PDB file of C-alpha atoms in Angstrom:
ATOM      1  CA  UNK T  21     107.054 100.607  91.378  1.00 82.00           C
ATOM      2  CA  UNK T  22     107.727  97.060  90.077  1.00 84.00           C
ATOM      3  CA  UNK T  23     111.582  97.177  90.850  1.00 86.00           C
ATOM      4  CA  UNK T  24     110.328  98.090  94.497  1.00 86.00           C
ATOM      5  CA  UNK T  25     107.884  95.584  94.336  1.00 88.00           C
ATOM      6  CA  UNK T  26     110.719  92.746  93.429  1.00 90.00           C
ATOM      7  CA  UNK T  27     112.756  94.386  96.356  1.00 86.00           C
ATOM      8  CA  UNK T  28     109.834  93.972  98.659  1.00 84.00           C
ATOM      9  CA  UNK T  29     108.598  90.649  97.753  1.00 87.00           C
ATOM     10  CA  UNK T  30     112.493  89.303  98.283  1.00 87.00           C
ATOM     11  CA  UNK T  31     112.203  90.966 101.760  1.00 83.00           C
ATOM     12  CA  UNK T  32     109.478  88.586 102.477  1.00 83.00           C
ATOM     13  CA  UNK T  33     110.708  86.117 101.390  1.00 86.00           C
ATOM     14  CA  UNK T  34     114.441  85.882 102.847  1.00 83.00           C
ATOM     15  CA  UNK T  35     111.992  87.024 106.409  1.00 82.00           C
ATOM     16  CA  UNK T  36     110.102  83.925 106.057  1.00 83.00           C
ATOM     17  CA  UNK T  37     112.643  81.935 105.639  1.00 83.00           C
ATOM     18  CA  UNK T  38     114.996  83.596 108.753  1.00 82.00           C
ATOM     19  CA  UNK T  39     112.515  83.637 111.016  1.00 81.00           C
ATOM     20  CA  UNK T  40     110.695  79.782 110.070  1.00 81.00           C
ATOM     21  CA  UNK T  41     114.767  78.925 110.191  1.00 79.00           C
ATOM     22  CA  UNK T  42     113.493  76.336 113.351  1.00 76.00           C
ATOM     23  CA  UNK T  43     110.790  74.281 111.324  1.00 77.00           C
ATOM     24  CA  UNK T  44     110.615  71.733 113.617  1.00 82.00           C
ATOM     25  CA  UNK T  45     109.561  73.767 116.241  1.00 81.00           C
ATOM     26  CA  UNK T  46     106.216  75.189 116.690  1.00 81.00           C
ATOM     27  CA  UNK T  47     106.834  78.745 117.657  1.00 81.00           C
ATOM     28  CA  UNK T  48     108.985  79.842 114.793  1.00 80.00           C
ATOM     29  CA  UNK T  49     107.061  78.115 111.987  1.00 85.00           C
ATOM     30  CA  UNK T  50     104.003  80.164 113.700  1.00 87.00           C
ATOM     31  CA  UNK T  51     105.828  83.302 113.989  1.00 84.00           C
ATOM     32  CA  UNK T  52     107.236  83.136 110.335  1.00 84.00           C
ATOM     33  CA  UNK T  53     102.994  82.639 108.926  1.00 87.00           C
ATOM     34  CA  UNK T  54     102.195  85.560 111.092  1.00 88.00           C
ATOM     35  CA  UNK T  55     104.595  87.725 109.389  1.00 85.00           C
ATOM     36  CA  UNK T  56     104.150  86.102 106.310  1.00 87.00           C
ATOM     37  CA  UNK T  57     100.445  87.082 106.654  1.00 90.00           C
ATOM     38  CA  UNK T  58     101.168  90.733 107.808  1.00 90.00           C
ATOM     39  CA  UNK T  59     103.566  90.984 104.598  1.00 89.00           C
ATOM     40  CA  UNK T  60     101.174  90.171 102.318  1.00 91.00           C
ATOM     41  CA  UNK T  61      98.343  92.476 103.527  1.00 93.00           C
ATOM     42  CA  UNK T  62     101.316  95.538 102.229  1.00 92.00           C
ATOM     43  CA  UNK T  63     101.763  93.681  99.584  1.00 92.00           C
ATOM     44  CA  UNK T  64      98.348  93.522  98.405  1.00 94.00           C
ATOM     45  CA  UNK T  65      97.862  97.747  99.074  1.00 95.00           C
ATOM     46  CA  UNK T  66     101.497  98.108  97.255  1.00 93.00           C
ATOM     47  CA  UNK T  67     100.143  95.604  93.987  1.00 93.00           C
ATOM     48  CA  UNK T  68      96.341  97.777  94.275  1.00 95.00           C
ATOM     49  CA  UNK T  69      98.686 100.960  93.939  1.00 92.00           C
ATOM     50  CA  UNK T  70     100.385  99.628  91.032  1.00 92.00           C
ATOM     51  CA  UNK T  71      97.531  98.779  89.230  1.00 92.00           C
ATOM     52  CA  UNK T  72      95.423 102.239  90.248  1.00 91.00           C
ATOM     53  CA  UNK T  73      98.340 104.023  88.722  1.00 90.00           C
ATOM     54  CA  UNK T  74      98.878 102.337  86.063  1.00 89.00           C
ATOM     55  CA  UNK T  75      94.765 102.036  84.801  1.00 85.00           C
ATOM     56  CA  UNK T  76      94.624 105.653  85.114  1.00 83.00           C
ATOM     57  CA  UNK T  77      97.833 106.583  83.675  1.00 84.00           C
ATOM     58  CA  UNK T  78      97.696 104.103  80.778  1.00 82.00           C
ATOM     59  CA  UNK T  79     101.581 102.253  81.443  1.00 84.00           C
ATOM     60  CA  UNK T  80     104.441 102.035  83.651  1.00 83.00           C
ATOM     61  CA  UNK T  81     104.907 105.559  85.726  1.00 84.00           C
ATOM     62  CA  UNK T  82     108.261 106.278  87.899  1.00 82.00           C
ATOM     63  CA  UNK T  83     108.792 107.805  90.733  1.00 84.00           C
ATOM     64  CA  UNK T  84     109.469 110.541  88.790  1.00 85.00           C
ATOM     65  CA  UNK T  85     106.238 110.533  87.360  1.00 86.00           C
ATOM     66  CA  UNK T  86     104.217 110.552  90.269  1.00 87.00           C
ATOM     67  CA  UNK T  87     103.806 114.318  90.122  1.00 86.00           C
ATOM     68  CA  UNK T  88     102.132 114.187  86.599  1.00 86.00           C
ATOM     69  CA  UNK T  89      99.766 111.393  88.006  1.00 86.00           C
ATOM     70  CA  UNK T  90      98.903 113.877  90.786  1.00 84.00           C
ATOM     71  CA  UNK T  91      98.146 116.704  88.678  1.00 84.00           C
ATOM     72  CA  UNK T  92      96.386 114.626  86.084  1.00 85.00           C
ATOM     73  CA  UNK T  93      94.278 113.262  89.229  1.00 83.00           C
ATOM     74  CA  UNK T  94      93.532 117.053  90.814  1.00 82.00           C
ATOM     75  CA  UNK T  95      93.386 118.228  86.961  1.00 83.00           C
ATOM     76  CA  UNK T  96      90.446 115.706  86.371  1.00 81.00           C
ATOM     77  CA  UNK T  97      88.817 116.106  90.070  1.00 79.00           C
ATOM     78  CA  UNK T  98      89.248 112.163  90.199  1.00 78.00           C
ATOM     79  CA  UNK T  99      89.686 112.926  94.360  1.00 81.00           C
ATOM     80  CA  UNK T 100      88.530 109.642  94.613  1.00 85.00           C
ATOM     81  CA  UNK T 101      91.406 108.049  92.958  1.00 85.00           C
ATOM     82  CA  UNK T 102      93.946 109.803  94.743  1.00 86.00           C
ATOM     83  CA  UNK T 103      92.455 108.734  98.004  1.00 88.00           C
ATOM     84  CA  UNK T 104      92.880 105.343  97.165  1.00 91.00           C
ATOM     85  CA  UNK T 105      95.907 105.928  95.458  1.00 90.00           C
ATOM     86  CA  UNK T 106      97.479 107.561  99.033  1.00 91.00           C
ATOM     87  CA  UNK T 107      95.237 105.631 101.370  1.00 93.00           C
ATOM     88  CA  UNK T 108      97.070 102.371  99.959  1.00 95.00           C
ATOM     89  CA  UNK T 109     100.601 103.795  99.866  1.00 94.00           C
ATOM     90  CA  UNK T 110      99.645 104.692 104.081  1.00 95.00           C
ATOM     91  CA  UNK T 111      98.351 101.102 104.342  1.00 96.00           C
ATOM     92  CA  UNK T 112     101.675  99.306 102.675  1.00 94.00           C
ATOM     93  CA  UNK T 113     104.189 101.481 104.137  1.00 94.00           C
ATOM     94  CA  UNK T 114     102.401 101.177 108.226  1.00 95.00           C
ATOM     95  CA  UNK T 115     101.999  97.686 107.689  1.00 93.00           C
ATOM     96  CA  UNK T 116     105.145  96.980 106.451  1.00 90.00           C
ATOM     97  CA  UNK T 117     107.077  99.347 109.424  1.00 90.00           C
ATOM     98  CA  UNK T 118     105.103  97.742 111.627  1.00 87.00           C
ATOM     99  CA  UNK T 119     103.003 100.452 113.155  1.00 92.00           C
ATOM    100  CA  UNK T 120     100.190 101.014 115.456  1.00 90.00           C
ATOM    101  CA  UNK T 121      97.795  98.239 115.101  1.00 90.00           C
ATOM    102  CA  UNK T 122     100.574  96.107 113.167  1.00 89.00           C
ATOM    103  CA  UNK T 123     103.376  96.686 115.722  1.00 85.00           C
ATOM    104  CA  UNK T 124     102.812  92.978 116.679  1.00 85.00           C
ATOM    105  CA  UNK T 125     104.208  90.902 113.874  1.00 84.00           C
ATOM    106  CA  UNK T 126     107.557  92.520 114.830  1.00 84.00           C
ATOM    107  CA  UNK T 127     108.361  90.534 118.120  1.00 82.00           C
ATOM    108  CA  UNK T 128     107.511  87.510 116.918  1.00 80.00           C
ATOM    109  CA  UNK T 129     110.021  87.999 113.597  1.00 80.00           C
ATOM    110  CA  UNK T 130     112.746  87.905 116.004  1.00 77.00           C
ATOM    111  CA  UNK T 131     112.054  84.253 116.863  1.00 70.00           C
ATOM    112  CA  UNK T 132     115.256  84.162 113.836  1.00 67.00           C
ATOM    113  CA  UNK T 133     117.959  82.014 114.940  1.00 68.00           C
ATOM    114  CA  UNK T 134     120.491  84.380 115.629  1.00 68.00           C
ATOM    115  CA  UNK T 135     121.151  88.311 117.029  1.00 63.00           C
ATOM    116  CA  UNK T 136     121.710  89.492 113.211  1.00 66.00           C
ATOM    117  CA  UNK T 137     118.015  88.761 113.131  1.00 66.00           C
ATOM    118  CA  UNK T 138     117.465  91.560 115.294  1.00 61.00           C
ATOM    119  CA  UNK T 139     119.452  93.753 113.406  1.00 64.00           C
ATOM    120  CA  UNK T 140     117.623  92.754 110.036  1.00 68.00           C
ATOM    121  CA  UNK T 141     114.389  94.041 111.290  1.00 64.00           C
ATOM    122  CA  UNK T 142     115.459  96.812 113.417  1.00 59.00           C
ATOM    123  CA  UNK T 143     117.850  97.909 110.239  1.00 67.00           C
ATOM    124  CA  UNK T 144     116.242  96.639 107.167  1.00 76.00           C
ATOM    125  CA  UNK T 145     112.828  95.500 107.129  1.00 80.00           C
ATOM    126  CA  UNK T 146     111.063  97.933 108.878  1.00 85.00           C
ATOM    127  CA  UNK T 147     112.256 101.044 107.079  1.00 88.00           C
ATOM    128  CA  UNK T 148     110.933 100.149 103.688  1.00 88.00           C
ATOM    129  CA  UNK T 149     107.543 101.563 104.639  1.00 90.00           C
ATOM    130  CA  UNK T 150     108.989 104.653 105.738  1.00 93.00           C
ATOM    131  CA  UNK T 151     111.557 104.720 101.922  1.00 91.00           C
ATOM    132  CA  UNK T 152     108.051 104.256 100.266  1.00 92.00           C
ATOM    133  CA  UNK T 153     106.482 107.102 101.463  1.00 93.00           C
ATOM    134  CA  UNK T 154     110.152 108.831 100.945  1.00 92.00           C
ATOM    135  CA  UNK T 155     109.842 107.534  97.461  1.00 90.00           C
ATOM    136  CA  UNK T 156     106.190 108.979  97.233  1.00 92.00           C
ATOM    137  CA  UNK T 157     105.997 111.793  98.702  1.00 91.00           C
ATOM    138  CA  UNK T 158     105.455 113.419  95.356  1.00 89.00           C
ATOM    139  CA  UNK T 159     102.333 112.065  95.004  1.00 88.00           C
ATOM    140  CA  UNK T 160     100.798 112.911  98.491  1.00 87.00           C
ATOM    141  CA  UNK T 161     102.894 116.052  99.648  1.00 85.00           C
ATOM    142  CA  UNK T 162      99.626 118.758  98.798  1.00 81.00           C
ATOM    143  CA  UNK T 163      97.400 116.938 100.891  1.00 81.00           C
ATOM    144  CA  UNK T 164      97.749 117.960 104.235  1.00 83.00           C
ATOM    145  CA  UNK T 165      95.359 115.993 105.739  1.00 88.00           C
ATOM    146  CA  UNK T 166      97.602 112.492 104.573  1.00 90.00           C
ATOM    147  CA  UNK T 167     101.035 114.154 106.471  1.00 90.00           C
ATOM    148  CA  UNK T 168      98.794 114.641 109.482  1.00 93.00           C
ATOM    149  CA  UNK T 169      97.235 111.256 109.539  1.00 94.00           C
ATOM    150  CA  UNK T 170     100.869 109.820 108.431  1.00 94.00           C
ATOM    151  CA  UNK T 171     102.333 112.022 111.977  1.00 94.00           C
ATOM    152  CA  UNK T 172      99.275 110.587 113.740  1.00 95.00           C
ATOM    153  CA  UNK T 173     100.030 106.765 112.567  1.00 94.00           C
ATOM    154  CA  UNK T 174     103.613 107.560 114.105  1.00 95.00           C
ATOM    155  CA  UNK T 175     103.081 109.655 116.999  1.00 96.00           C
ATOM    156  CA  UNK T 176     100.474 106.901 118.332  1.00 96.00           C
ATOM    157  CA  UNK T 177     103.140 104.063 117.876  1.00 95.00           C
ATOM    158  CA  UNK T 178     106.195 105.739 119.127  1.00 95.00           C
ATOM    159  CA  UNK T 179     104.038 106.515 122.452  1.00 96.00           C
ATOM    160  CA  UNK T 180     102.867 102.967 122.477  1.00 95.00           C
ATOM    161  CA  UNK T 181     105.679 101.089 121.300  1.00 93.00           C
ATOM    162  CA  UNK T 182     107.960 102.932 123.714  1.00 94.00           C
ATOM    163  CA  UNK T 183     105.469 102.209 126.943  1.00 95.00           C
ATOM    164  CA  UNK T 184     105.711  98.123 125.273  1.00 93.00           C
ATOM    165  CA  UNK T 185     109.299  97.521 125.223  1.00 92.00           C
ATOM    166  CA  UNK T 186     109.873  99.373 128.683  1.00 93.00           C
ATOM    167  CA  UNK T 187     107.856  95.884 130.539  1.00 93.00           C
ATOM    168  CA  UNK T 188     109.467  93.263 127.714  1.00 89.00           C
ATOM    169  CA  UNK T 189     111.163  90.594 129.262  1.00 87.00           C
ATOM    170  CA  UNK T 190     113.073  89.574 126.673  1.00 83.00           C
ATOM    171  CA  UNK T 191     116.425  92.095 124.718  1.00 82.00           C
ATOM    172  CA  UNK T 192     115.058  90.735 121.317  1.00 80.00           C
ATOM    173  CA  UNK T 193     111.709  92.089 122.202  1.00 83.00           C
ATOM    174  CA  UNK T 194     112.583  95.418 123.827  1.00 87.00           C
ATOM    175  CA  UNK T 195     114.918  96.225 120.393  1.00 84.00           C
ATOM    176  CA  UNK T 196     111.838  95.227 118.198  1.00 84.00           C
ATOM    177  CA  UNK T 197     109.386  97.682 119.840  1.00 89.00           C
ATOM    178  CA  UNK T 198     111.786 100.160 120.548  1.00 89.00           C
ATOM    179  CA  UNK T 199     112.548 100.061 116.443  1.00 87.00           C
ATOM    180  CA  UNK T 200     109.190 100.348 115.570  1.00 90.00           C
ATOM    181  CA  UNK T 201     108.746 103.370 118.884  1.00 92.00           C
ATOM    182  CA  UNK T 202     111.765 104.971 116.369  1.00 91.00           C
ATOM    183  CA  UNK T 203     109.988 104.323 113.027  1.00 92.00           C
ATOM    184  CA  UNK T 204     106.980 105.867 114.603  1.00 93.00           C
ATOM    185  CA  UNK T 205     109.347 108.886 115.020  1.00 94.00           C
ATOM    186  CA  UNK T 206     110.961 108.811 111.552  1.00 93.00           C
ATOM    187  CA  UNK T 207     107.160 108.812 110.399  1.00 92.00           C
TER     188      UNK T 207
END
């Protein structure tokens, strides 16, 4: 989780810096804060699932761990723990793919000063929610309420994303709600 976490928090980071890339302009420096903002709400679930994991388990876990920590969990009928545990691994990875409600942050990171910042976020940036539930699906593959509410999340934001980007005026905004209409898919 911490390696992720470093990978994450440079994702911010370089984002913040591509898309505020016009500080002397209102609009981008805006744009970059809203982001910024919308980053740090995963970040926050993704630090509160580090440190869930790691008061119950005692150190460091893997991903390769994360079945023990499940069983352990369902072993000590801790369900409340493992809610929060999954409900915060749901919260970092929609926020940070920019689903349905937080589709809207990804328009405005295309303010970037060139195409390639299109292609960042419709490449890069928005599929590391869907590699951390990829990553954790150990953890949260026996409750089959969290893969319906996980299809539900994407389901509702491919249907609205897709109805967005058919009225956007702009290319840069149609390919940033049609990437998160094909997140919604992968999710």
């Amino acid at each position: 989780f911490e390696t992720l976490f470093v990978g994450w928090e440079i994702i911010g980071l370089t984002s913040f810096l591509l898309i505020a890339f016009y500080r002397h302009r209102y609009l981008p420096v805006k744009n970059a804060y809203k982001t910024l903002s919308n980053y740090r709400l995963s970040d926050m679930a993704l630090i509160l699932v580090m440190w869930m994991v790691h008061h119950y388990m005692h150190k460091n876990v893997s991903f390769t761990e994360l079945p023990a920590v499940a069983a352990k969990i369902a072993s000590d009928e801790n369900h409340g723990t493992g809610l929060f545990i999954a409900g915060m691994i749901l919260f970092a990875a929609v926020v940070k793919s920019a689903q349905f409600p937080f589709s809207s942050w990804l328009p405005r990171a295309m303010e970037g000063p060139t195409p390639s910042s299109a292609v960042f976020y419709g490449s890069l940036s928005v599929h590391l929610g869907v590699y951390l539930l990829l990553r954790t699906h150990t953890f949260w593959e026996m409750l089959p309420w969290f893969r319906w509410v996980i299809a539900g999340f994407g389901l509702l934001t491919a249907v609205v994303s897709s109805l967005i980007a058919r009225v956007q005026s702009t290319i840069k905004g149609q390919i940033a709600y049609s990437s998160s209409a094909q997140i919604g898919l992968i999710f």
